[in-house]
Coordinates of C-alpha atoms in Angstrom, one line a residue:
X1 CA 30.9 -15.5 35.2
X2 CA 30.8 -12.7 32.4
X3 CA 27.6 -14.4 30.9
X4 CA 23.7 -13.8 32.1
X5 CA 22.3 -15.9 34.6
X6 CA 18.8 -16.5 34.8
X7 CA 16.4 -13.5 35.8
X8 CA 14.9 -13.6 39.2
X9 CA 12.7 -16.2 40.1
X10 CA 11.1 -16.9 43.9
X11 CA 13.6 -19.6 44.0
X12 CA 16.8 -17.6 43.1
X13 CA 17.8 -13.9 42.7
X14 CA 20.9 -12.9 41.0
X15 CA 22.4 -9.3 41.0
X16 CA 25.7 -8.2 39.7
X17 CA 27.4 -5.5 41.9
X18 CA 31.1 -5.9 41.6
X19 CA 32.3 -3.2 43.7
X20 CA 30.3 -3.6 46.7
X21 CA 30.9 -4.9 50.1
X22 CA 27.5 -5.9 51.0
X23 CA 24.1 -6.9 49.5
X24 CA 20.8 -8.0 51.0
X25 CA 17.5 -8.9 49.5
X26 CA 14.4 -7.3 51.1
X27 CA 11.7 -9.5 49.6
X28 CA 8.0 -10.1 50.5
X29 CA 5.8 -13.3 49.1
X30 CA 3.0 -12.5 46.5
X31 CA 0.1 -14.3 46.3
X32 CA -1.4 -15.7 42.9
X33 CA -3.6 -13.1 43.1
X34 CA -1.0 -10.6 42.8
X35 CA -0.9 -9.4 46.6
X36 CA 2.3 -8.9 48.3
X37 CA 2.4 -10.0 51.5
X38 CA 3.8 -7.1 53.5
X39 CA 3.8 -8.3 56.9
X40 CA 6.1 -11.0 55.8
X41 CA 8.6 -8.9 54.3
X42 CA 12.2 -9.9 55.4
X43 CA 15.8 -9.0 54.6
X44 CA 18.2 -11.7 53.7
X45 CA 22.0 -11.4 53.0
X46 CA 23.2 -12.4 49.6
X47 CA 26.5 -14.6 49.1
X48 CA 29.1 -13.8 46.5
X49 CA 28.7 -16.2 43.2
X50 CA 32.3 -14.7 41.8
X51 CA 33.1 -12.0 39.2
X52 CA 31.0 -9.5 41.0
X53 CA 27.9 -11.7 40.9
X54 CA 25.7 -11.9 44.0
X55 CA 22.9 -14.7 44.4
X56 CA 20.5 -15.3 46.6
X57 CA 18.2 -18.8 47.4
X58 CA 14.7 -18.7 48.1
X59 CA 11.5 -20.8 48.1
X60 CA 10.6 -22.0 44.4
X61 CA 7.3 -23.0 45.6
X62 CA 5.9 -19.4 45.9
X63 CA 3.4 -18.1 43.0
X64 CA 5.9 -14.7 42.9
X65 CA 7.9 -12.1 45.0
X66 CA 8.4 -8.4 45.4
X67 CA 12.3 -7.9 45.8
X68 CA 14.9 -5.0 45.8
X69 CA 18.1 -4.9 46.7
X70 CA 19.9 -3.1 50.0
X71 CA 23.5 -1.9 48.8
X72 CA 26.1 -1.7 51.5
X73 CA 23.2 -1.2 54.0
X74 CA 21.6 2.1 52.2
X75 CA 18.3 2.6 52.0
X76 CA 16.0 2.7 50.3
X77 CA 16.7 -0.8 48.6
X78 CA 16.8 -0.5 44.7
X79 CA 14.5 -2.2 42.1
X80 CA 16.7 -5.1 39.6
X81 CA 18.1 -3.4 36.8
X82 CA 17.1 -6.7 35.2
X83 CA 13.7 -6.5 36.7
X84 CA 10.9 -8.0 34.3
X85 CA 7.8 -5.8 35.8
X86 CA 7.3 -2.9 38.0
X87 CA 3.9 -3.2 39.2
X88 CA 5.1 -0.4 42.1
X89 CA 6.9 2.3 39.7
X90 CA 10.5 2.6 38.9
X91 CA 11.3 3.4 42.3
X92 CA 9.6 0.6 44.1
X93 CA 10.5 -3.1 44.4
X94 CA 11.0 -5.2 41.3
X95 CA 8.2 -8.5 40.9
X96 CA 9.4 -11.8 39.4
X97 CA 7.4 -13.3 36.3
X98 CA 6.9 -16.7 34.8
X99 CA 7.0 -15.8 31.1
X100 CA 6.3 -19.7 31.0
X101 CA 2.6 -19.2 31.9
X102 CA 1.8 -16.4 29.8
X103 CA -0.9 -17.7 27.4
X104 CA -0.4 -17.8 23.5
X105 CA -2.3 -19.1 20.6
X106 CA 0.4 -18.2 17.9
X107 CA 1.8 -21.6 17.5
X108 CA 2.0 -21.3 13.7
X109 CA 3.3 -18.1 13.6
X110 CA 6.5 -18.2 11.1
X111 CA 7.1 -14.1 10.9
X112 CA 5.3 -11.2 9.5
X113 CA 4.0 -12.0 6.0
X114 CA 4.3 -15.6 6.3
X115 CA 8.1 -15.5 6.7
X116 CA 8.9 -13.0 4.5
X117 CA 10.0 -10.4 7.5
X118 CA 9.9 -6.9 7.5
X119 CA 11.7 -5.8 4.2
X120 CA 9.1 -4.6 1.7
X121 CA 6.3 -4.4 4.8
X122 CA 4.2 -1.9 5.3
X123 CA 5.0 -0.8 8.9
X124 CA 2.9 1.2 11.1
X125 CA 4.1 3.2 14.4
X126 CA 2.4 3.4 17.5
X127 CA 2.6 4.9 20.9
X128 CA 0.3 3.1 23.3
X129 CA -0.4 5.6 25.6
X130 CA -2.4 7.9 23.1
X131 CA -3.2 4.8 20.4
X132 CA -6.7 4.9 22.2
X133 CA -8.0 7.0 25.1
X134 CA -7.4 4.1 27.3
X135 CA -3.8 3.7 26.5
X136 CA -3.7 0.0 27.1
X137 CA -2.4 -2.9 25.3
X138 CA -5.9 -4.5 25.6
X139 CA -7.3 -1.5 24.1
X140 CA -4.8 -0.9 21.6
X141 CA -5.6 -4.4 20.7
X142 CA -9.3 -3.6 19.7
X143 CA -8.1 -1.5 16.9
X144 CA -6.0 -4.1 15.1
X145 CA -8.8 -4.8 12.8
X146 CA -8.5 -0.9 11.6
X147 CA -4.8 -1.6 10.9
X148 CA -5.5 -5.0 8.7
X149 CA -7.7 -3.1 6.4
X150 CA -5.3 -0.6 6.0
X151 CA -3.0 -2.5 4.5
X152 CA -0.5 -3.1 7.5
X153 CA 2.1 -5.8 7.8
X154 CA 3.9 -4.8 10.8
X155 CA 2.9 -3.1 14.0
X156 CA 5.8 -1.1 15.5
X157 CA 5.2 -0.1 19.1
X158 CA 7.0 2.6 20.7
X159 CA 8.8 1.5 23.8
X160 CA 7.6 -0.4 26.7
X161 CA 10.4 -0.8 29.3
X162 CA 9.4 0.8 32.4
X163 CA 9.7 4.5 32.7
X164 CA 8.5 7.0 35.5
X165 CA 4.9 7.5 36.6
X166 CA 2.1 6.8 33.5
X167 CA 2.8 9.8 30.7
X168 CA 5.8 9.6 28.6
X169 CA 7.2 8.9 25.0
X170 CA 9.1 5.7 26.5
X171 CA 12.7 6.9 25.4
X172 CA 13.1 7.7 29.1
X173 CA 13.0 4.2 30.3
X174 CA 15.2 2.9 33.4
X175 CA 13.5 -0.6 33.7
X176 CA 15.0 -2.3 30.2
X177 CA 13.8 -5.8 30.8
X178 CA 10.3 -5.1 32.2
X179 CA 7.1 -4.0 30.5
X180 CA 5.4 -0.7 31.6
X181 CA 2.8 -1.7 33.9
X182 CA 0.5 1.4 33.4
X183 CA 0.0 0.1 29.4
X184 CA -0.7 -3.6 31.4
X185 CA 2.7 -5.2 32.0
X186 CA 3.7 -8.5 31.3
X187 CA 0.1 -9.9 30.5
X188 CA -0.9 -7.2 28.6
X189 CA 1.8 -7.2 26.3
X190 CA 1.9 -10.6 25.6
X191 CA -1.8 -10.6 24.8
X192 CA -1.4 -7.7 22.2
X193 CA 1.5 -9.3 20.5
X194 CA -0.6 -12.5 20.3
X195 CA -3.8 -10.5 19.4
X196 CA -1.7 -9.4 16.2
X197 CA -0.2 -12.5 15.2
X198 CA -3.7 -13.6 15.1
X199 CA -4.6 -11.1 12.6
X200 CA -1.4 -12.0 10.5
X201 CA 0.2 -8.9 12.0
X202 CA 3.8 -8.7 13.0
X203 CA 5.4 -6.7 16.0
X204 CA 8.2 -4.6 16.1
X205 CA 9.1 -3.3 19.4
X206 CA 11.3 -0.1 20.0
X207 CA 14.2 -0.5 22.4
X208 CA 16.8 1.8 23.6
X209 CA 19.8 0.7 24.2
X210 CA 22.1 4.1 24.2
X211 CA 20.8 5.6 27.4
X212 CA 18.4 5.4 30.6
X213 CA 16.4 8.1 31.6
X214 CA 17.1 10.4 34.2
X215 CA 14.2 9.4 36.9
X216 CA 14.7 5.8 38.5
X217 CA 18.2 5.0 36.8
X218 CA 20.0 3.3 39.5
X219 CA 22.3 1.1 37.6
X220 CA 25.8 2.9 38.1
X221 CA 24.8 2.1 41.8
X222 CA 25.4 -1.3 41.0
X223 CA 28.1 -1.6 38.8
X224 CA 29.8 0.3 36.0
X225 CA 27.0 0.4 33.4
X226 CA 28.2 3.9 31.9
X227 CA 31.5 5.3 31.0
X228 CA 33.0 8.8 31.0
X229 CA 34.8 7.7 28.4
X230 CA 32.2 8.7 25.6
X231 CA 29.4 11.6 25.7
X232 CA 26.3 11.5 24.3
X233 CA 23.3 13.7 24.3
X234 CA 22.5 12.3 27.9
X235 CA 25.6 11.9 29.5
X236 CA 28.1 9.6 30.1
X237 CA 27.7 6.3 27.5
X238 CA 26.3 2.9 28.0
X239 CA 29.6 1.2 28.6
X240 CA 30.0 -1.2 25.4
X241 CA 34.3 -0.7 25.5
X242 CA 35.7 -0.3 28.9
X243 CA 36.2 -2.3 32.0
X244 CA 32.8 -4.2 33.0
X245 CA 31.6 -4.1 29.4
X246 CA 32.4 -7.8 29.3
X247 CA 29.3 -7.9 31.5
X248 CA 27.2 -4.7 30.3
X249 CA 27.2 -6.1 26.8
X250 CA 25.3 -9.6 27.3
X251 CA 22.9 -7.5 29.8
X252 CA 21.6 -5.7 26.5
X253 CA 22.1 -8.8 24.5
X254 CA 20.1 -10.9 26.4
X255 CA 17.6 -7.7 27.0
X256 CA 17.1 -8.0 23.2
X257 CA 16.9 -11.8 22.8
X258 CA 14.3 -12.1 25.5
X259 CA 11.6 -9.6 23.7
X260 CA 12.0 -12.5 20.8
X261 CA 11.8 -15.7 22.8
X262 CA 9.9 -14.8 25.7
X263 CA 7.1 -12.2 23.9
X264 CA 6.8 -13.4 20.4
X265 CA 8.2 -10.1 19.0
X266 CA 9.2 -10.3 15.4
X267 CA 11.6 -6.9 15.0
X268 CA 13.6 -4.7 17.1
X269 CA 13.9 -1.1 16.2
X270 CA 17.0 0.3 18.0
X271 CA 16.8 3.9 18.9
X272 CA 19.9 6.1 17.9
X273 CA 22.4 3.2 17.3
X274 CA 25.0 6.0 16.6
X275 CA 25.1 6.9 20.1
X276 CA 26.3 3.5 21.0
X277 CA 30.0 4.3 21.6
X278 CA 32.0 1.2 20.6
X279 CA 35.8 1.5 19.7
X280 CA 35.9 -2.6 20.5
X281 CA 37.5 -4.6 17.7
X282 CA 33.8 -6.3 17.1
X283 CA 31.1 -3.4 17.3
X284 CA 28.1 -4.3 19.8
X285 CA 25.8 -3.9 17.0
X286 CA 27.7 -7.2 15.3
X287 CA 27.4 -8.9 18.1
X288 CA 23.4 -8.3 18.6
X289 CA 22.9 -9.0 15.1
X290 CA 25.1 -12.7 15.1
X291 CA 23.1 -13.4 18.4
X292 CA 20.0 -12.5 17.2
X293 CA 20.7 -14.2 14.0
X294 CA 21.2 -17.5 15.9
X295 CA 18.1 -17.3 17.7
X296 CA 15.9 -16.8 14.7
X297 CA 17.3 -19.9 13.2
X298 CA 16.7 -21.9 16.7
X299 CA 12.9 -20.7 16.6
X300 CA 12.5 -21.3 13.2
X301 CA 11.3 -17.4 12.1
X302 CA 12.8 -14.5 11.3
X303 CA 13.9 -12.5 14.1
X304 CA 15.0 -9.0 12.5
X305 CA 16.8 -5.5 13.7
X306 CA 16.1 -2.5 12.3
X307 CA 18.1 0.8 13.2
X308 CA 17.7 4.2 13.8
X309 CA 21.0 5.3 12.5
X310 CA 21.9 9.2 11.6
X311 CA 25.4 7.8 9.8
X312 CA 23.6 7.7 6.7
X313 CA 26.3 4.9 5.6
X314 CA 25.0 1.1 4.4
X315 CA 27.4 -0.6 6.3
X316 CA 24.6 -0.7 9.1
X317 CA 22.9 -3.0 7.2
X318 CA 25.8 -5.0 5.2
X319 CA 25.9 -8.3 6.6
X320 CA 28.4 -9.3 9.7
X321 CA 30.2 -11.8 7.1
X322 CA 30.6 -9.0 5.0
X323 CA 32.1 -6.9 7.3
X324 CA 29.2 -5.0 8.0
X325 CA 26.6 -4.4 11.3
X326 CA 24.2 -6.8 10.5
X327 CA 20.9 -4.9 10.7
X328 CA 18.5 -5.8 8.7
X329 CA 17.4 -2.7 7.4
X330 CA 17.7 1.1 8.7
X331 CA 16.0 4.4 9.0
X332 CA 16.3 7.1 6.4
X333 CA 15.2 10.5 8.0
X334 CA 16.6 11.8 4.4
X335 CA 13.3 10.5 3.0
X336 CA 11.3 12.3 5.5
X337 CA 13.2 15.5 5.1
X338 CA 12.9 15.8 1.3
X339 CA 9.3 14.8 1.2
X340 CA 8.5 17.5 3.9
X341 CA 10.4 20.4 2.5
X342 CA 9.0 19.7 -0.9
X343 CA 5.6 19.3 0.6
X344 CA 5.3 22.1 3.2
X345 CA 8.0 24.7 2.1
X346 CA 9.6 24.6 5.4
X347 CA 13.4 25.4 5.2
X348 CA 14.7 26.0 8.9
X349 CA 17.4 23.9 10.8
X350 CA 18.1 20.5 9.4
X351 CA 15.8 21.1 6.5
X352 CA 17.8 24.0 5.1
X353 CA 20.0 21.5 2.6
X354 CA 16.5 19.8 1.8
X355 CA 15.7 23.4 0.1
X356 CA 18.5 23.0 -2.3
X357 CA 20.7 25.5 -3.6
X358 CA 23.2 24.3 -1.1
X359 CA 26.4 22.7 -1.0
X360 CA 24.8 19.3 -0.8
X361 CA 22.7 20.5 -4.0
X362 CA 23.9 23.6 -5.6
X363 CA 22.5 23.3 -8.8
X364 CA 18.6 22.7 -8.0
X365 CA 15.8 22.9 -5.5
X366 CA 13.8 21.2 -3.1
X367 CA 12.2 18.5 -6.4
X368 CA 16.1 18.1 -7.2
X369 CA 17.0 17.2 -3.9
X370 CA 13.5 14.7 -3.5
X371 CA 14.6 13.1 -6.8
X372 CA 17.9 12.4 -5.7
X373 CA 16.9 10.7 -2.3
X374 CA 14.4 8.8 -4.0
X375 CA 17.0 7.2 -6.4
X376 CA 20.1 7.6 -4.7
X377 CA 18.8 6.9 -1.0
X378 CA 20.3 9.9 0.7
X379 CA 21.0 13.3 0.1
X380 CA 23.8 13.8 2.4
X381 CA 26.3 10.3 0.6
X382 CA 29.2 12.1 1.3
X383 CA 27.8 15.7 0.7
X384 CA 28.3 18.5 2.6
X385 CA 25.6 18.6 5.6
X386 CA 25.1 22.6 6.7
X387 CA 23.5 21.2 10.1
X388 CA 26.7 19.2 10.9
X389 CA 29.1 21.6 9.5
X390 CA 30.9 18.5 7.7
X391 CA 30.6 16.3 5.0
X392 CA 28.2 13.3 5.8
X393 CA 27.2 10.1 5.0
X394 CA 28.3 7.7 2.2
X395 CA 27.0 6.7 -1.5
X396 CA 24.4 4.2 -1.6
X397 CA 24.9 1.3 -4.1
X398 CA 22.1 1.7 -6.0
X399 CA 22.4 -1.3 -8.4
X400 CA 23.3 -3.9 -5.5
X401 CA 21.6 -2.5 -2.1
X402 CA 18.3 -4.1 -1.7
X403 CA 16.5 -1.1 -1.4
X404 CA 13.5 -2.4 1.0
X405 CA 16.7 -2.1 3.7
X406 CA 15.9 1.6 3.9
X407 CA 12.7 2.8 5.8
X408 CA 11.0 5.7 4.1
X409 CA 8.3 7.7 5.7
X410 CA 6.4 10.8 5.6
X411 CA 5.8 11.2 9.6
X412 CA 7.8 9.6 12.4
X413 CA 7.0 10.2 16.2
X414 CA 10.3 12.4 16.1
X415 CA 9.2 14.5 13.4
X416 CA 5.7 15.3 14.3
X417 CA 6.4 15.2 18.2
X418 CA 9.5 16.9 18.3
X419 CA 7.6 19.8 16.7
X420 CA 6.8 22.9 19.4
X421 CA 3.3 21.8 19.3
X422 CA 3.1 18.6 17.7
X423 CA 1.8 19.2 14.2
X424 CA 1.4 16.4 11.6
X425 CA 1.9 16.8 8.1
X426 CA -1.8 17.3 7.8
X427 CA -2.0 20.5 9.2
X428 CA 1.5 21.8 7.7
X429 CA 0.2 21.2 4.1
X430 CA -1.7 23.9 1.9
X431 CA -4.2 21.1 0.6
X432 CA -4.8 17.3 1.4
X433 CA -3.7 16.6 -1.7
X434 CA -0.1 17.3 -0.7
X435 CA -0.2 14.7 1.9
X436 CA -1.7 12.3 -0.9
X437 CA 1.2 12.9 -3.3
X438 CA 3.8 12.4 -0.3
X439 CA 1.9 9.2 0.8
X440 CA 1.8 7.9 -2.6
X441 CA 5.7 8.4 -3.0
X442 CA 6.3 7.0 0.1
X443 CA 4.4 3.6 -0.2
X444 CA 5.1 3.2 -3.7
X445 CA 8.8 3.9 -3.8
X446 CA 11.2 0.8 -3.5
X447 CA 12.2 1.4 -0.2
X448 CA 10.1 0.0 3.3
X449 CA 6.8 2.3 3.9
X450 CA 6.0 3.5 7.4
X451 CA 3.3 5.1 8.6
X452 CA 2.7 7.1 11.9
X453 CA -0.2 6.3 13.6
X454 CA -3.6 8.4 12.5
X455 CA -1.6 9.8 9.6
X456 CA -3.8 7.6 7.4
X457 CA -6.7 9.3 8.2
X458 CA -5.0 13.0 8.5
X459 CA -6.1 12.8 12.2
X460 CA -6.8 16.6 13.4
X461 CA -4.8 15.6 16.9
X462 CA -1.6 16.7 17.3
X463 CA 1.0 14.4 18.9
X464 CA 3.1 16.5 21.5
X465 CA 5.9 15.7 23.7
X466 CA 4.7 15.1 27.2
X467 CA 6.1 13.6 30.5
X468 CA 5.3 13.2 34.1
X469 CA 8.0 13.1 36.0
X470 CA 7.7 13.1 40.2
X471 CA 10.9 15.5 40.7
X472 CA 10.4 19.0 40.6
X473 CA 14.1 19.4 39.4
X474 CA 13.6 17.2 36.8
X475 CA 9.8 18.5 35.9
X476 CA 11.4 22.1 35.8
X477 CA 14.2 21.6 33.7
X478 CA 12.5 19.4 30.7
X479 CA 10.0 22.6 30.9
X480 CA 12.6 25.0 30.7
X481 CA 14.5 23.1 28.3
X482 CA 11.8 22.8 25.7
X483 CA 11.3 26.7 25.8
X484 CA 14.9 27.1 25.2
X485 CA 14.9 24.9 22.3
X486 CA 11.5 26.3 20.3
X487 CA 12.7 30.3 21.4
X488 CA 15.6 30.0 19.0
X489 CA 13.1 29.3 16.6
X490 CA 10.9 32.3 17.2
X491 CA 8.4 30.2 19.2
X492 CA 7.3 32.7 22.3
X493 CA 7.7 30.7 25.9
X494 CA 3.6 30.6 26.4
X495 CA 3.1 28.9 22.8
X496 CA 5.3 25.8 23.9
X497 CA 2.8 23.5 25.7
X498 CA 4.0 22.2 29.0
X499 CA 5.1 18.6 28.6
X500 CA 4.4 18.0 32.4
X501 CA 0.5 19.2 31.6
X502 CA -1.4 16.4 31.4
X503 CA -3.3 17.9 28.7
X504 CA -0.2 17.4 26.6
X505 CA -0.9 13.7 26.6
X506 CA -4.5 13.9 26.3
X507 CA -4.6 16.7 22.9
X508 CA -2.2 13.9 21.4
X509 CA -4.9 10.7 21.9
X510 CA -6.1 9.8 18.6
X511 CA -9.9 10.7 17.6
X512 CA -11.0 7.5 16.4
X513 CA -14.5 9.1 15.4
X514 CA -12.9 10.8 12.7
X515 CA -11.9 7.5 10.7
X516 CA -15.4 7.8 8.6
X517 CA -16.1 11.0 8.5
X518 CA -15.5 13.1 5.1
X519 CA -11.9 14.5 4.6
X520 CA -10.8 11.9 7.0
X521 CA -12.5 9.0 5.2
X522 CA -11.0 10.0 2.0
X523 CA -7.8 10.0 3.2
X524 CA -7.9 6.6 4.6
X525 CA -9.2 5.6 1.8
X526 CA -6.2 6.6 -0.4
X527 CA -3.7 5.0 1.8
X528 CA -5.5 1.8 1.9
X529 CA -5.5 2.1 -1.9
X530 CA -1.8 3.0 -2.2
X531 CA -0.9 0.0 0.4
X532 CA -2.9 -2.4 -1.7
X533 CA -1.2 -1.0 -5.1
X534 CA 2.1 -1.5 -3.5
X535 CA 1.7 -5.4 -3.1
X536 CA 0.4 -5.5 -6.7
X537 CA 3.3 -3.4 -8.2
X538 CA 5.8 -4.4 -5.7
X539 CA 6.4 -8.3 -5.8
X540 CA 7.9 -9.8 -3.1
X541 CA 11.7 -9.8 -3.3
X542 CA 14.4 -7.5 -3.4
X543 CA 14.3 -4.0 -4.7
X544 CA 16.7 -1.8 -6.5
X545 CA 17.2 2.1 -6.7
X546 CA 18.6 2.2 -9.8
X547 CA 15.3 0.7 -11.4
X548 CA 13.8 4.2 -10.4
X549 CA 13.8 7.6 -12.3
X550 CA 12.8 11.0 -11.5
X551 CA 11.7 14.1 -13.3
X552 CA 10.4 17.3 -12.1
X553 CA 10.1 20.9 -12.7
X554 CA 10.7 23.3 -10.0
X555 CA 8.7 26.1 -11.3
X556 CA 5.9 24.1 -12.2
X557 CA 5.4 22.2 -9.2
X558 CA 4.8 18.6 -10.9
X559 CA 7.2 15.6 -10.2
X560 CA 7.2 12.1 -11.1
X561 CA 8.8 9.2 -9.8
X562 CA 9.1 6.3 -12.5
X563 CA 10.2 2.6 -11.9
X564 CA 10.8 0.0 -14.5
X565 CA 12.6 -3.1 -13.0
X566 CA 13.2 -6.0 -15.0
X567 CA 11.3 -8.5 -13.2
X568 CA 7.7 -6.5 -12.2
X569 CA 5.3 -4.1 -13.5
X570 CA 6.4 -0.7 -14.6
X571 CA 4.4 2.5 -13.1
X572 CA 4.8 5.8 -12.5
X573 CA 3.5 8.0 -9.4
X574 CA 3.0 11.5 -10.8
X575 CA 2.4 14.7 -8.3
X576 CA 1.2 18.0 -9.4
X577 CA 2.4 20.0 -6.4
X578 CA 1.1 23.5 -8.0
X579 CA -2.2 24.8 -7.5
X580 CA -3.1 24.8 -11.2
X581 CA -4.3 22.1 -13.6
X582 CA -1.2 20.5 -15.4
X583 CA -0.2 18.2 -18.1
X584 CA 2.6 16.2 -16.7
X585 CA 5.2 14.4 -19.2
X586 CA 5.0 11.0 -18.6
X587 CA 7.1 9.1 -21.1
X588 CA 5.0 5.8 -21.9
X589 CA 1.9 6.6 -19.6
X590 CA -0.6 3.9 -19.8
X591 CA -4.0 3.4 -17.7
X592 CA -4.4 4.8 -14.3
X593 CA -3.8 3.0 -11.6
X594 CA -4.8 5.2 -8.9
X595 CA -6.0 8.7 -8.8
X596 CA -6.4 11.3 -6.1
X597 CA -8.9 13.5 -7.9
X598 CA -11.5 13.3 -10.5
X599 CA -10.6 14.8 -13.7
X600 CA -6.9 12.7 -14.1
X601 CA -6.4 11.8 -17.9
X602 CA -4.1 10.2 -19.4
X603 CA -2.5 12.1 -22.6
X604 CA -0.2 11.1 -25.1
X605 CA 3.0 10.5 -23.3
X606 CA 1.7 13.1 -20.3
X607 CA -0.8 13.0 -17.4
X608 CA -3.0 15.6 -16.9
X609 CA -3.7 16.4 -13.2
X610 CA -5.6 18.5 -11.1
X611 CA -3.7 21.4 -9.1
X612 CA -2.3 19.9 -5.6
X613 CA -3.1 16.0 -6.5
X614 CA -1.3 12.7 -7.3
X615 CA -1.7 9.5 -9.7
X616 CA -0.3 6.5 -10.2
X617 CA -0.2 5.3 -14.1
X618 CA 0.9 2.2 -15.6
X619 CA 4.0 2.5 -18.2
X620 CA 4.3 0.8 -21.3
X621 CA 7.8 0.7 -23.5
X622 CA 9.8 4.2 -22.5

């Protein structure tokens, strides 16, 4: 057997353990109320089923069982690599889940935006554990009307696969098939997705196939899930191309399919796909893309994949039939970096090239970089990357590529949370008008825009890195690693928050009382207006980068992104990033569609803007 047998039920349990001599199942019945009968716990031998698989036959009449595997007689028993639920934590026994019993009301759901899918949608990234004080799916569902009013189309949920204890980002998950119990478990996630669909919101789920966390990762005890033939930042790579990969690949593919099939998810965001090391004749991502497309056809709705890729190569979003990897879209960090440097002036680390006057952009500063990124997709499109000390990326076919296949953003969990103290863009810019300018450029570009939770009201709360490991060695390694990382950037050790301190999570919880107050309410109105305007000036359908042009002045600090598509309205986002009022040249400037600050006025072939503000204007003939 080289495929994936059914997930565990009270009637049968399967596990792949090809190098073991003996596997036993320790199990206990679980009542319909969810209570395990530990007094009835027993150990049964499992039987070999061929190709390294072991099978146990049980009692199909039980509501559920808690179970774990005893490998070659060694205690403690270990959870199922394909566990659907870890109600006792990632080190405890697994529990069977009947996903067919989950209650759904979304029978008529045809996907985001009535089946149009994620391309061009307004995407909103959120972390369940800090989106609300309660940190649960049910509490998050109570805030969905806010997202509808904002103009969001797709809610992207950071990883929910089971991770250690109760505080974390989710990227150290070890139960890839399980839903984090502290968030609400399988039932809570199903209710959340159903609630989103009831409001017309699609759901994207962040999944991590490139590594597992360090605590609770028992896969290597069972089988060759990893290989030393490739290295990643987390150690040995997931085994996609060496002996045993004929089972590991289906293990990952089926994991992806079940989120679409069993939990009605619309989109998967695949974490750091450049760390999926695969020298096979057919790359894992292409295999996954074709499997997901086939399932979408079967379900009658779009099932889509968005890749986080560091490669700056649009073969990632080229169809598999044309030799590409078949992703629907990919994150574009160059958009973030260019906007961040232009708005904040920061130029350390990987931001250096985005400040311009480098081998990547020898003849221009940060606004020249921003112009290239917004009209050509990447700065590093074969240009030299100082951070990587190598040429990087490939040019984008600006006339042919559907620009919606690139996701642009002003903030993400990475770009906020991987700062030493987790400052948001609103804490880094000199004036809220600069954030407003960045938001307009992001939301009204031809790329697919994504927001990070709280960004829309300039939340005052930071979003910090936090963990809750139980192992002393891991706790100290994470703490010291964090301090060392930022110490090299000039931060004193006592200035870097301890990720194990519960206050790091508590500081990161959104303060929803801010939403209707003062400057926060003003920013929220701006974001909502930009999202609404996007629907009017960017009709459904493909967009092209070549329909955009950018003009700028590095000294006077103004920037214009003008779009003149053949099949839609012409408009320009005009940003005055300097502190003084400016008359910004805009050929064909017409009436104002949106303004951040009073005092905006259209002049002949120009738009007059107060300092540190932005506007959107209609365009006539150039």
